[in-house]
C-alpha cells in the first residue's frame, strides 16, 4: 500500500483541534502518518497534541518556536512528510470518514494524478451553510482548469490528495503568503498535465468561523493578496490561456472589490441617516 501522510496545521484552535485529528485517525482507510504542525499556539493546543500523540502512534507533532504563518508552517511540514501521497487539513475543519479511501480509490492506481472531494461549508455551531460540488473539474483540460480558477478569485477545492513529488515540483506553498496561499498552489498544480480525479463524496467539512485570516475585514488586503497571486503566476497563465484573459481577470477583480467597497459605504450611509 502506498503510504499517505496527512498534515494538520494549527494555530490556537484547541477548541476544534481534537475533532480534526480524530477525523483523520478514524478514516476507513488508515493514514500512515498524521503530522500535526502547531505554529506557536498559546491556548493549550500543544498539550492536546502531545496527549493524542501518546494515544495514537501515527501522530507526529511539530512545535514551532515562533509563529511562521500558515503557508510556511504547512509547507515545511509537508516537506518533512514521509508519505508518497499527501493531503492536509486545517485545525478547525474535519474529514468525513471515507475521505481518504474514496480519493485513493478514485486514483485507480494512477499515482501521477490528483484526487479531491466535494466540500461542505459548516458554521461554527456545526450547522451546514453551503455545499460545493466540484465534480465538473474532472472534465476540464489545463486551459479550462486555469480559467475556472482565475475567474473565481479563490477556490472551493480543499485538502486534495496529491503526489508529494508534484507538490515539490510545483514549488509548494509560498512562505509569507498567508491569504489565498492554497489558491496560488492550485493554479500552479492545474498547469501540469495530470489527471484530476473526483471522489464522488463530500470529503471535507470546512468550518466558517469569526476568526482566521480569511475573515479579515480589509477588502484591500484581500484584493492585494489575490492580485499578488495572479501576478506571481502571470507567466504560467500567459502561456496557457493568454495575456488578455489574465488582464480581464484582474479587471474583474478590481470591479469586484469596488462593488464590495461601495456596498459597505452605502450601508454605512444608510445607518448614519436612520
PDB file of C-alpha atoms in Angstrom, residues 15-158:
ATOM      1  CA  UNK A  15     -11.479  24.157  20.702  1.00  0.00           C
ATOM      2  CA  UNK A  16     -11.758  22.299  17.383  1.00  0.00           C
ATOM      3  CA  UNK A  17      -8.413  20.535  17.053  1.00  0.00           C
ATOM      4  CA  UNK A  18      -9.303  17.183  18.601  1.00  0.00           C
ATOM      5  CA  UNK A  19     -12.224  16.769  16.194  1.00  0.00           C
ATOM      6  CA  UNK A  20      -9.883  17.472  13.274  1.00  0.00           C
ATOM      7  CA  UNK A  21      -7.229  14.997  14.399  1.00  0.00           C
ATOM      8  CA  UNK A  22      -9.653  12.220  15.301  1.00  0.00           C
ATOM      9  CA  UNK A  23     -11.398  12.589  11.937  1.00  0.00           C
ATOM     10  CA  UNK A  24      -8.104  11.528  10.330  1.00  0.00           C
ATOM     11  CA  UNK A  25      -7.389   8.805  12.881  1.00  0.00           C
ATOM     12  CA  UNK A  26     -10.822   7.283  12.200  1.00  0.00           C
ATOM     13  CA  UNK A  27     -10.586   7.158   8.414  1.00  0.00           C
ATOM     14  CA  UNK A  28     -11.893   3.949   6.835  1.00  0.00           C
ATOM     15  CA  UNK A  29      -8.521   3.707   5.093  1.00  0.00           C
ATOM     16  CA  UNK A  30      -5.676   4.100   7.600  1.00  0.00           C
ATOM     17  CA  UNK A  31      -3.349   7.079   7.222  1.00  0.00           C
ATOM     18  CA  UNK A  32       0.231   6.016   7.820  1.00  0.00           C
ATOM     19  CA  UNK A  33       1.426   9.371   9.145  1.00  0.00           C
ATOM     20  CA  UNK A  34      -0.500  12.248  10.713  1.00  0.00           C
ATOM     21  CA  UNK A  35       1.726  15.271  11.214  1.00  0.00           C
ATOM     22  CA  UNK A  36       0.218  17.936  13.466  1.00  0.00           C
ATOM     23  CA  UNK A  37       2.213  21.127  12.954  1.00  0.00           C
ATOM     24  CA  UNK A  38       1.475  23.711  15.623  1.00  0.00           C
ATOM     25  CA  UNK A  39       2.503  27.250  14.743  1.00  0.00           C
ATOM     26  CA  UNK A  40       3.335  28.637  18.171  1.00  0.00           C
ATOM     27  CA  UNK A  41      -0.071  28.246  19.844  1.00  0.00           C
ATOM     28  CA  UNK A  42      -0.636  29.642  23.333  1.00  0.00           C
ATOM     29  CA  UNK A  43      -4.085  28.179  24.054  1.00  0.00           C
ATOM     30  CA  UNK A  44      -3.387  24.636  25.224  1.00  0.00           C
ATOM     31  CA  UNK A  45      -3.196  23.101  21.744  1.00  0.00           C
ATOM     32  CA  UNK A  46       0.247  21.672  22.396  1.00  0.00           C
ATOM     33  CA  UNK A  47      -0.840  19.745  25.455  1.00  0.00           C
ATOM     34  CA  UNK A  48      -3.732  18.270  23.470  1.00  0.00           C
ATOM     35  CA  UNK A  49      -1.451  17.272  20.586  1.00  0.00           C
ATOM     36  CA  UNK A  50       1.048  15.668  22.968  1.00  0.00           C
ATOM     37  CA  UNK A  51      -1.724  13.686  24.649  1.00  0.00           C
ATOM     38  CA  UNK A  52      -3.178  12.425  21.350  1.00  0.00           C
ATOM     39  CA  UNK A  53       0.296  11.550  20.023  1.00  0.00           C
ATOM     40  CA  UNK A  54       0.735   9.394  23.117  1.00  0.00           C
ATOM     41  CA  UNK A  55      -2.520   7.572  22.349  1.00  0.00           C
ATOM     42  CA  UNK A  56      -2.021   7.143  18.590  1.00  0.00           C
ATOM     43  CA  UNK A  57       1.387   6.109  17.259  1.00  0.00           C
ATOM     44  CA  UNK A  58       0.738   7.502  13.744  1.00  0.00           C
ATOM     45  CA  UNK A  59       0.509  11.052  15.108  1.00  0.00           C
ATOM     46  CA  UNK A  60       3.715  13.050  14.954  1.00  0.00           C
ATOM     47  CA  UNK A  61       3.954  16.542  16.408  1.00  0.00           C
ATOM     48  CA  UNK A  62       5.888  19.544  15.160  1.00  0.00           C
ATOM     49  CA  UNK A  63       6.005  22.513  17.523  1.00  0.00           C
ATOM     50  CA  UNK A  64       7.181  25.808  16.043  1.00  0.00           C
ATOM     51  CA  UNK A  65       9.092  28.003  18.455  1.00  0.00           C
ATOM     52  CA  UNK A  66       7.582  31.103  16.855  1.00  0.00           C
ATOM     53  CA  UNK A  67       4.630  31.738  14.564  1.00  0.00           C
ATOM     54  CA  UNK A  68       5.711  31.249  10.936  1.00  0.00           C
ATOM     55  CA  UNK A  69       2.350  31.813   9.254  1.00  0.00           C
ATOM     56  CA  UNK A  70       0.085  29.175   7.777  1.00  0.00           C
ATOM     57  CA  UNK A  71       1.853  28.846   4.422  1.00  0.00           C
ATOM     58  CA  UNK A  72       5.349  28.327   5.830  1.00  0.00           C
ATOM     59  CA  UNK A  73       4.086  26.061   8.595  1.00  0.00           C
ATOM     60  CA  UNK A  74       2.200  23.830   6.151  1.00  0.00           C
ATOM     61  CA  UNK A  75       4.968  23.796   3.546  1.00  0.00           C
ATOM     62  CA  UNK A  76       7.712  22.784   5.955  1.00  0.00           C
ATOM     63  CA  UNK A  77       5.516  20.050   7.451  1.00  0.00           C
ATOM     64  CA  UNK A  78       4.670  18.654   4.007  1.00  0.00           C
ATOM     65  CA  UNK A  79       8.336  18.596   3.048  1.00  0.00           C
ATOM     66  CA  UNK A  80       9.075  16.661   6.246  1.00  0.00           C
ATOM     67  CA  UNK A  81       6.353  14.085   5.493  1.00  0.00           C
ATOM     68  CA  UNK A  82       7.395  10.549   4.519  1.00  0.00           C
ATOM     69  CA  UNK A  83       4.297   9.611   2.520  1.00  0.00           C
ATOM     70  CA  UNK A  84       4.334   9.402  -1.274  1.00  0.00           C
ATOM     71  CA  UNK A  85       0.808  10.848  -1.294  1.00  0.00           C
ATOM     72  CA  UNK A  86      -0.024  13.861   0.857  1.00  0.00           C
ATOM     73  CA  UNK A  87      -3.124  15.681   1.957  1.00  0.00           C
ATOM     74  CA  UNK A  88      -3.737  18.401   4.516  1.00  0.00           C
ATOM     75  CA  UNK A  89      -6.292  19.745   6.958  1.00  0.00           C
ATOM     76  CA  UNK A  90      -6.761  22.923   8.955  1.00  0.00           C
ATOM     77  CA  UNK A  91      -7.072  22.539  12.703  1.00  0.00           C
ATOM     78  CA  UNK A  92     -10.672  23.784  12.775  1.00  0.00           C
ATOM     79  CA  UNK A  93     -12.007  21.596   9.919  1.00  0.00           C
ATOM     80  CA  UNK A  94     -12.600  17.854   9.729  1.00  0.00           C
ATOM     81  CA  UNK A  95     -12.826  14.969   7.278  1.00  0.00           C
ATOM     82  CA  UNK A  96     -15.802  12.752   6.609  1.00  0.00           C
ATOM     83  CA  UNK A  97     -14.928   9.093   7.420  1.00  0.00           C
ATOM     84  CA  UNK A  98     -14.326   7.920   3.819  1.00  0.00           C
ATOM     85  CA  UNK A  99     -12.437  10.952   2.524  1.00  0.00           C
ATOM     86  CA  UNK A 100      -9.047   9.261   2.175  1.00  0.00           C
ATOM     87  CA  UNK A 101     -10.398   5.915   0.965  1.00  0.00           C
ATOM     88  CA  UNK A 102     -12.617   7.393  -1.747  1.00  0.00           C
ATOM     89  CA  UNK A 103      -9.893   9.710  -3.022  1.00  0.00           C
ATOM     90  CA  UNK A 104      -7.361   6.868  -3.061  1.00  0.00           C
ATOM     91  CA  UNK A 105      -9.790   4.634  -4.982  1.00  0.00           C
ATOM     92  CA  UNK A 106     -10.511   7.495  -7.408  1.00  0.00           C
ATOM     93  CA  UNK A 107      -6.842   7.438  -8.417  1.00  0.00           C
ATOM     94  CA  UNK A 108      -7.366   3.871  -9.686  1.00  0.00           C
ATOM     95  CA  UNK A 109      -3.719   3.065  -9.163  1.00  0.00           C
ATOM     96  CA  UNK A 110      -2.568   6.119 -11.104  1.00  0.00           C
ATOM     97  CA  UNK A 111      -0.300   7.890  -8.674  1.00  0.00           C
ATOM     98  CA  UNK A 112       0.509  10.570 -11.219  1.00  0.00           C
ATOM     99  CA  UNK A 113      -2.912  12.158 -10.630  1.00  0.00           C
ATOM    100  CA  UNK A 114      -4.678  14.451  -8.155  1.00  0.00           C
ATOM    101  CA  UNK A 115      -7.747  13.348  -6.201  1.00  0.00           C
ATOM    102  CA  UNK A 116     -10.209  15.655  -4.482  1.00  0.00           C
ATOM    103  CA  UNK A 117     -13.686  15.762  -2.935  1.00  0.00           C
ATOM    104  CA  UNK A 118     -16.703  17.997  -2.555  1.00  0.00           C
ATOM    105  CA  UNK A 119     -16.745  20.415   0.372  1.00  0.00           C
ATOM    106  CA  UNK A 120     -19.429  21.167   2.949  1.00  0.00           C
ATOM    107  CA  UNK A 121     -19.276  24.660   4.467  1.00  0.00           C
ATOM    108  CA  UNK A 122     -20.168  24.496   8.171  1.00  0.00           C
ATOM    109  CA  UNK A 123     -20.966  27.214  10.709  1.00  0.00           C
ATOM    110  CA  UNK A 124     -19.023  27.450  13.960  1.00  0.00           C
ATOM    111  CA  UNK A 125     -22.084  25.755  15.509  1.00  0.00           C
ATOM    112  CA  UNK A 126     -21.566  22.810  13.093  1.00  0.00           C
ATOM    113  CA  UNK A 127     -24.626  23.672  11.004  1.00  0.00           C
ATOM    114  CA  UNK A 128     -24.411  23.230   7.184  1.00  0.00           C
ATOM    115  CA  UNK A 129     -24.255  26.543   5.298  1.00  0.00           C
ATOM    116  CA  UNK A 130     -23.342  25.676   1.714  1.00  0.00           C
ATOM    117  CA  UNK A 131     -22.268  22.743  -0.423  1.00  0.00           C
ATOM    118  CA  UNK A 132     -19.584  22.928  -3.103  1.00  0.00           C
ATOM    119  CA  UNK A 133     -19.939  20.319  -5.851  1.00  0.00           C
ATOM    120  CA  UNK A 134     -16.531  20.095  -7.529  1.00  0.00           C
ATOM    121  CA  UNK A 135     -17.251  17.083  -9.751  1.00  0.00           C
ATOM    122  CA  UNK A 136     -17.164  19.024 -13.035  1.00  0.00           C
ATOM    123  CA  UNK A 137     -13.454  19.723 -12.728  1.00  0.00           C
ATOM    124  CA  UNK A 138     -12.552  16.223 -13.955  1.00  0.00           C
ATOM    125  CA  UNK A 139     -13.818  17.056 -17.449  1.00  0.00           C
ATOM    126  CA  UNK A 140     -11.603  20.137 -17.911  1.00  0.00           C
ATOM    127  CA  UNK A 141      -8.275  20.438 -19.698  1.00  0.00           C
ATOM    128  CA  UNK A 142      -5.415  22.631 -18.468  1.00  0.00           C
ATOM    129  CA  UNK A 143      -6.721  25.797 -20.076  1.00  0.00           C
ATOM    130  CA  UNK A 144     -10.256  25.271 -18.755  1.00  0.00           C
ATOM    131  CA  UNK A 145      -8.992  24.457 -15.244  1.00  0.00           C
ATOM    132  CA  UNK A 146      -6.947  27.628 -15.129  1.00  0.00           C
ATOM    133  CA  UNK A 147      -9.819  29.744 -16.429  1.00  0.00           C
ATOM    134  CA  UNK A 148     -12.101  28.337 -13.746  1.00  0.00           C
ATOM    135  CA  UNK A 149      -9.559  29.053 -11.030  1.00  0.00           C
ATOM    136  CA  UNK A 150      -8.523  32.582 -12.024  1.00  0.00           C
ATOM    137  CA  UNK A 151     -12.032  33.879 -12.650  1.00  0.00           C
ATOM    138  CA  UNK A 152     -13.255  32.519  -9.329  1.00  0.00           C
ATOM    139  CA  UNK A 153     -10.762  34.557  -7.235  1.00  0.00           C
ATOM    140  CA  UNK A 154     -10.306  31.668  -4.882  1.00  0.00           C
ATOM    141  CA  UNK A 155     -11.369  28.065  -5.000  1.00  0.00           C
ATOM    142  CA  UNK A 156     -13.821  25.724  -3.261  1.00  0.00           C
ATOM    143  CA  UNK A 157     -11.217  22.969  -3.613  1.00  0.00           C
ATOM    144  CA  UNK A 158      -9.603  21.948  -0.357  1.00  0.00           C
TER     145      UNK A 158
END
